[in-house]
PDB file of C-alpha atoms in Angstrom:
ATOM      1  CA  UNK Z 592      68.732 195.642  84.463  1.00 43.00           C
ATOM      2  CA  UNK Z 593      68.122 199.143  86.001  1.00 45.00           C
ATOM      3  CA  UNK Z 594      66.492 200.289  82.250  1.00 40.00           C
ATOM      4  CA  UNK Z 595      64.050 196.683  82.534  1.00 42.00           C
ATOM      5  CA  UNK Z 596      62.601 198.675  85.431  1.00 42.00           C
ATOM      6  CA  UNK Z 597      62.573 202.142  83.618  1.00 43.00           C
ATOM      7  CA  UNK Z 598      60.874 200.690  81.164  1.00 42.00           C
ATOM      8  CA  UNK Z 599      58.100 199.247  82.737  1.00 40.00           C
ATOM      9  CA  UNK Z 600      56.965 202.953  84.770  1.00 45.00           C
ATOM     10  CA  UNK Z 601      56.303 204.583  81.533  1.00 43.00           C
ATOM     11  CA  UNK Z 602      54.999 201.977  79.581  1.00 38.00           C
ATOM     12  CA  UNK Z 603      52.410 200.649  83.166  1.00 37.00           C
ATOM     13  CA  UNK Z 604      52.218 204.241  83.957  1.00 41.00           C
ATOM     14  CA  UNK Z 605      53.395 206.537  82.368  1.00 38.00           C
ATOM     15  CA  UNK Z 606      53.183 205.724  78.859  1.00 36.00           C
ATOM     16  CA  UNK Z 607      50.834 209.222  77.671  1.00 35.00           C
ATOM     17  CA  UNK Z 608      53.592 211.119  79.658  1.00 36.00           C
ATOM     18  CA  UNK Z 609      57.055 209.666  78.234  1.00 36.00           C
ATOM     19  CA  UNK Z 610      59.210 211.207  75.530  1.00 38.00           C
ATOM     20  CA  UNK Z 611      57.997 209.491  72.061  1.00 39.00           C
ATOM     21  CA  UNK Z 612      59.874 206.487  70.937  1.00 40.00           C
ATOM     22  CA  UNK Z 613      58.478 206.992  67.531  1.00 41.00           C
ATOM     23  CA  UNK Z 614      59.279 210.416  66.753  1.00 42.00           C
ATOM     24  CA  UNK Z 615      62.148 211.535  64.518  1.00 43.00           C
ATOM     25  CA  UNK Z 616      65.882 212.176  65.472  1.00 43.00           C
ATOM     26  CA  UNK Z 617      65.857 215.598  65.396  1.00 45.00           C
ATOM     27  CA  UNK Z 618      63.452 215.540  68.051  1.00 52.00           C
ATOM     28  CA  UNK Z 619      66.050 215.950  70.511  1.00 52.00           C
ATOM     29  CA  UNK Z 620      67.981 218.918  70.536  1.00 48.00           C
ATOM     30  CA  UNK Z 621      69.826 221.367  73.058  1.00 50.00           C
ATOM     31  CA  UNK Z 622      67.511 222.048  75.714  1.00 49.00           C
ATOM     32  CA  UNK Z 623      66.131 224.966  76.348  1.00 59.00           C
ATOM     33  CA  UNK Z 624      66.909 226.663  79.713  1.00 66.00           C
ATOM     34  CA  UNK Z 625      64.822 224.343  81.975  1.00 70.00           C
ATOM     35  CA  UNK Z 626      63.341 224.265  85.542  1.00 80.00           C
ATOM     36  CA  UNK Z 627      65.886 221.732  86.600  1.00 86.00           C
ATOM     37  CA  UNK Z 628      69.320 221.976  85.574  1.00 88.00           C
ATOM     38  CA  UNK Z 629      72.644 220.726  85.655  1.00 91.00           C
ATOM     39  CA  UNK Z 630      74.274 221.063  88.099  1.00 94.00           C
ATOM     40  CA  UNK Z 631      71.452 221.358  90.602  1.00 94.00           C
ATOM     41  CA  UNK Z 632      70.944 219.125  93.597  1.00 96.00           C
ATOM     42  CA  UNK Z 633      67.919 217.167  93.853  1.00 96.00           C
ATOM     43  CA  UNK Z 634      66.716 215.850  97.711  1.00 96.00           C
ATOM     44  CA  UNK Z 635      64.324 212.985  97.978  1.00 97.00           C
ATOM     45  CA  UNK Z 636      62.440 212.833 101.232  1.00 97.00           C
ATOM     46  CA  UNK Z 637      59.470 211.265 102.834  1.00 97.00           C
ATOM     47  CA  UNK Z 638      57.938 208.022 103.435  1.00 96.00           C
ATOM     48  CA  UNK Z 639      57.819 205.022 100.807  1.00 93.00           C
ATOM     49  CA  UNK Z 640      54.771 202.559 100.234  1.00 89.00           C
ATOM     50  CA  UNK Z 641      55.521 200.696 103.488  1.00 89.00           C
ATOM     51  CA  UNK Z 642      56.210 204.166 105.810  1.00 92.00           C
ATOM     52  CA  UNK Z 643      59.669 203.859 105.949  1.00 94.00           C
ATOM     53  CA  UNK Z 644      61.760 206.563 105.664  1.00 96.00           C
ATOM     54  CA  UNK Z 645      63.552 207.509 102.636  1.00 95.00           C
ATOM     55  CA  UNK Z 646      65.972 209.787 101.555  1.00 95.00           C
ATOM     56  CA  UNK Z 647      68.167 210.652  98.853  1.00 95.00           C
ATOM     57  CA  UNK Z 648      70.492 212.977  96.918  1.00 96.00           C
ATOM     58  CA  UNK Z 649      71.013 213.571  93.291  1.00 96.00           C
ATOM     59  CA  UNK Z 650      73.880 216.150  91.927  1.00 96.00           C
ATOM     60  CA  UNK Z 651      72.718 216.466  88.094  1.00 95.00           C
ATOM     61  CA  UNK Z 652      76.198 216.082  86.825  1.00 94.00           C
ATOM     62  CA  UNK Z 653      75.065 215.455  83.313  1.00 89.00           C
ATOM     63  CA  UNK Z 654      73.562 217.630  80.509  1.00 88.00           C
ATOM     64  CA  UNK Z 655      69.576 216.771  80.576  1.00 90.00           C
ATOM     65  CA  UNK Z 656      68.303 215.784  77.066  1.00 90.00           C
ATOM     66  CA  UNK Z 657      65.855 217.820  75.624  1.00 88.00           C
ATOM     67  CA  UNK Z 658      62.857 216.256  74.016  1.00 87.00           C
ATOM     68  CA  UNK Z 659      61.056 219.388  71.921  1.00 85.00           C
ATOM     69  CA  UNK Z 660      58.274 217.268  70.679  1.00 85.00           C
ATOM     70  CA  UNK Z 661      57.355 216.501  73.987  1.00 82.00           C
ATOM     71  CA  UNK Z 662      59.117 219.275  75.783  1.00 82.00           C
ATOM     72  CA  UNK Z 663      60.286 217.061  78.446  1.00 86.00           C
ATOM     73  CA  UNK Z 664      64.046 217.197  80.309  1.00 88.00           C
ATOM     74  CA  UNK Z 665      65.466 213.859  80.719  1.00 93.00           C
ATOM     75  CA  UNK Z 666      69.113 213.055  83.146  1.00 94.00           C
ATOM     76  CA  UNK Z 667      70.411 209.988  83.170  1.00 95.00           C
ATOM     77  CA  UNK Z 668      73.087 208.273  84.493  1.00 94.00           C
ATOM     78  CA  UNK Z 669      74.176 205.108  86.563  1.00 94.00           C
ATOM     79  CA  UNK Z 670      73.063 206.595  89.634  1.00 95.00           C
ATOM     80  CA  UNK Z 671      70.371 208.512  89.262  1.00 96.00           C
ATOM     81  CA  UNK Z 672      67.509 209.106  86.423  1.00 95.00           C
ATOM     82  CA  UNK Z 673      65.078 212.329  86.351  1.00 94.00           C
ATOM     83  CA  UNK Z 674      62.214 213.030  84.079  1.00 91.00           C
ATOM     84  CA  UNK Z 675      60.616 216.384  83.957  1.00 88.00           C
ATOM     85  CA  UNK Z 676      57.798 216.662  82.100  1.00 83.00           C
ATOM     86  CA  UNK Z 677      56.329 219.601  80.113  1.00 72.00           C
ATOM     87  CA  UNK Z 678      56.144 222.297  82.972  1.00 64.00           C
ATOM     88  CA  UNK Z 679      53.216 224.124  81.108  1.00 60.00           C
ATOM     89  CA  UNK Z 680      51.298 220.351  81.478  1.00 57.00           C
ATOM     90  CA  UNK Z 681      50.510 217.854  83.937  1.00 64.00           C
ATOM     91  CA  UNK Z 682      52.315 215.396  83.278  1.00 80.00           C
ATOM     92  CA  UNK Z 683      53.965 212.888  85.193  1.00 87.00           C
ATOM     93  CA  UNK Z 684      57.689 213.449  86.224  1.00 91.00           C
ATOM     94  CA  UNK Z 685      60.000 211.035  88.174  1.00 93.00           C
ATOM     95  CA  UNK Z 686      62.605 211.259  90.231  1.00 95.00           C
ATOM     96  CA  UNK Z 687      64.554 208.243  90.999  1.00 95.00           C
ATOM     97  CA  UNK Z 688      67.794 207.880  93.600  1.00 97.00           C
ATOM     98  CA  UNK Z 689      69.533 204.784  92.372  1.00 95.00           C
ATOM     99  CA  UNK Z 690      72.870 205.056  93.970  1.00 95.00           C
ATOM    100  CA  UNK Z 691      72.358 202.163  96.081  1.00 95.00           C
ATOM    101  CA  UNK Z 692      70.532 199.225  93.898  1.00 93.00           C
ATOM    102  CA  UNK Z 693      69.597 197.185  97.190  1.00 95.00           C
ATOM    103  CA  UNK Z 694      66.923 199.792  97.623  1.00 96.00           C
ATOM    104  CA  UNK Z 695      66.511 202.145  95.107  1.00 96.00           C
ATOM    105  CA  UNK Z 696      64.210 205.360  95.657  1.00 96.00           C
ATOM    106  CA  UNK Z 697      61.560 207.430  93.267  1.00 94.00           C
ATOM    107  CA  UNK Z 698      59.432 210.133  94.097  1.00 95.00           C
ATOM    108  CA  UNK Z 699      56.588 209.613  91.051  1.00 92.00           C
ATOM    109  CA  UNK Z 700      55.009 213.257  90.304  1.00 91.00           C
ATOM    110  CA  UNK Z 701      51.373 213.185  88.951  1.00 86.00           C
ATOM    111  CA  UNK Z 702      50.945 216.536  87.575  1.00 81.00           C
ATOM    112  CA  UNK Z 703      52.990 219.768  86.620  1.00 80.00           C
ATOM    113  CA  UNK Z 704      56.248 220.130  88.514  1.00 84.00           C
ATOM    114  CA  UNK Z 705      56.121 224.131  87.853  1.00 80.00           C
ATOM    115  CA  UNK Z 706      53.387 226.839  89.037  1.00 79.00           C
ATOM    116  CA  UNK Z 707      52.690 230.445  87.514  1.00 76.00           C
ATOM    117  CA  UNK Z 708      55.146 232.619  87.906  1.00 76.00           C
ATOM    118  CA  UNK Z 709      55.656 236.446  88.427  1.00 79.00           C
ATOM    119  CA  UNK Z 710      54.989 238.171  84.687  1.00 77.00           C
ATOM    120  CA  UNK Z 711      53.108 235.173  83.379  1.00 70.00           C
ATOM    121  CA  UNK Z 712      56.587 232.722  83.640  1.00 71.00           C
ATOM    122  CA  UNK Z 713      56.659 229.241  84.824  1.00 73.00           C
ATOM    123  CA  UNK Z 714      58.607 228.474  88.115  1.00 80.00           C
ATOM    124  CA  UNK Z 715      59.387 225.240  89.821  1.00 82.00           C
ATOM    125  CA  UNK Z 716      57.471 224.443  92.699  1.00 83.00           C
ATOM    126  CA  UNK Z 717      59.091 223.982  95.813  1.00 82.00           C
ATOM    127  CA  UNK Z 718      58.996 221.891  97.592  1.00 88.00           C
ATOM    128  CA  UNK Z 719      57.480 219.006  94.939  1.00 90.00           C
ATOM    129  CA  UNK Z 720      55.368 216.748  96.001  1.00 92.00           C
ATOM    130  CA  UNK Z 721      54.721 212.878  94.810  1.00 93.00           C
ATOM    131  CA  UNK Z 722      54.476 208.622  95.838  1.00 92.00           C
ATOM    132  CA  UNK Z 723      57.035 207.693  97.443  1.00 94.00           C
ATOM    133  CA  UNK Z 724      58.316 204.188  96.552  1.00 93.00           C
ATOM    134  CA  UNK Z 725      61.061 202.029  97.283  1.00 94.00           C
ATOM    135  CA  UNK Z 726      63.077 198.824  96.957  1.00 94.00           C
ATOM    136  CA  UNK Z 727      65.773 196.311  94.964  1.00 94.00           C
ATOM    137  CA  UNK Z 728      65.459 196.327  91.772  1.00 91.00           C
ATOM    138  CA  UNK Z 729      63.600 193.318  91.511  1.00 91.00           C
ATOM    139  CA  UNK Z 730      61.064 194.554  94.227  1.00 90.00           C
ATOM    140  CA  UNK Z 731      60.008 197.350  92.592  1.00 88.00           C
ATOM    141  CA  UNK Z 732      59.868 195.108  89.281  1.00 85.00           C
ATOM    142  CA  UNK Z 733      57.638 193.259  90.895  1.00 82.00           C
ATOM    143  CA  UNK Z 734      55.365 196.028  92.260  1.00 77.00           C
ATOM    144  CA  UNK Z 735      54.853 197.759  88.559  1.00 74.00           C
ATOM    145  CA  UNK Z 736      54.392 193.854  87.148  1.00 75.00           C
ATOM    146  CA  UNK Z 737      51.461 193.477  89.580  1.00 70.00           C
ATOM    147  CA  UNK Z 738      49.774 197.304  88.264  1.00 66.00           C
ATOM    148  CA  UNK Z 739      49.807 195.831  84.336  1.00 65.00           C
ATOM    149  CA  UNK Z 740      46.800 195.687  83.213  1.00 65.00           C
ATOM    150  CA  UNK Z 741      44.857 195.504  86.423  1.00 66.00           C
ATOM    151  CA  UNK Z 742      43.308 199.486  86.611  1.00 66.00           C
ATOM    152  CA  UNK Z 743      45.051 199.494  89.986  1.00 66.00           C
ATOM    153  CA  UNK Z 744      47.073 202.681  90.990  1.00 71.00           C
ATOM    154  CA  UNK Z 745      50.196 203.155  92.582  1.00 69.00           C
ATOM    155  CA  UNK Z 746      50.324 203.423  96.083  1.00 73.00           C
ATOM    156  CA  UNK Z 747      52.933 204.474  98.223  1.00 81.00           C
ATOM    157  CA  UNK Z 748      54.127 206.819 100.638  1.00 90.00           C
ATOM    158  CA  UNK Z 749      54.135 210.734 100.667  1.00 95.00           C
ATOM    159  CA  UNK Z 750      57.566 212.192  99.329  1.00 96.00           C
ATOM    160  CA  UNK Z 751      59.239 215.197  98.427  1.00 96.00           C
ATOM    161  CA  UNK Z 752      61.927 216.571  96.028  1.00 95.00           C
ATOM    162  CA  UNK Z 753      63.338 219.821  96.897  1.00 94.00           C
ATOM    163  CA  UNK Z 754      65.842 221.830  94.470  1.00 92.00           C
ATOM    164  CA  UNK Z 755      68.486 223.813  95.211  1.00 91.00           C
TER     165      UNK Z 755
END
C-alpha cells in the first residue's frame, strides 16, 4: 500500500515535477554522478503538520535511478523513498523515512535542492529545507485525498534533511 500513497503526492502535488510515465525506456539510464548518492546518509528533522517532533534516518543503500529526460534521481526501497529533482530547476523533491509504517515521515522540498557552486557547478544545499509531514499510512492518505482538487496547499511543519 506504501506506492497507493506515493502515488497520490505526485499526481495531487507533484505531478509537473515527477519522472514521466509516458516517456520511452531508454529514458532511464546510469545516472550521472548526482548530488545525493549511494551510500550517503540522509537525516530528517523538524516539526510535522501538528508540531511534533520528527526525526529520521535514511542510509541510501541502493543505486538511485536516473531519469535523463527529466534529470531527476530516484531511491527506493521498503524503507525509505527519495526523489531529487533536476538540481539546475525548482522542482519539488521528497524525502520520505518509512521505516516505521505506524508513522511514516517526509520532508516535501518546493524548489531546487542544489545552489551555485564555486566555478559555475551545482552543490547541494545544506542543510535542506521543506514541510514537514507525518503519519500511518492511511493518515497521510487521507491528508493528500483531502488536497485533490480543492487549490488547497500542503501545510505542515518546518523540516530539514541534512547529508552527509
Amino acid at each position: 500500500m506504501r506506492f497507493s500513497l506515493l502515488a497520490l503526492v505526485p499526481a495531487f502535488l507533484l505531478a509537473a515535477c515527477a519522472p514521466s510515465a509516458t516517456g520511452s525506456s531508454t529514458a532511464q539510464t546510469a545516472a550521472p554522478t548526482g548530488l545525493i548518492r549511494q551510500g550517503d546518509t540522509l537525516t530528517i528533522g523538524g516539526r510535522d503538520q501538528f508540531n511534533e517532533p520528527m526525526n529520521g534516518t535514511i542510509v541510501l543503500k541502493s543505486a538511485p535511478v536516473y531519469n535523463r529526460v527529466s534529470d531527476s534521481w530516484k531511491f527506493d526501497t521498503d524503507t525509505y523513498y527519495v526523489y531529487v529533482s533536476s538540481p539546475a530547476g525548482t522542482g519539488t523533491s521528497q524525502f520520505w523515512d518509512n521505516s516505521d509504517p505506524k508513522r511514516e515521515k517526509a520532508c516535501i522540498v518546493f524548489g531546487g535542492v542544489a545552489k551555485d557552486g564555486p566555478g559555475g557547478g551545482r552543490v547541494l544545499k545544506t542543510p535542506i529545507t521543506g514541510v514537514g509531514i507525518s503519519g500511518s499510512e492511511a493518515e497521510l492518505n487521507a491528508v493528500f485525498a483531502k488536497l485533490d482538487g480543492t487549490g488547497v496547499k500542503l501545510t505542515g511543519g518546518t523540516c530539514t534533511v541534512t547529508v552527509k
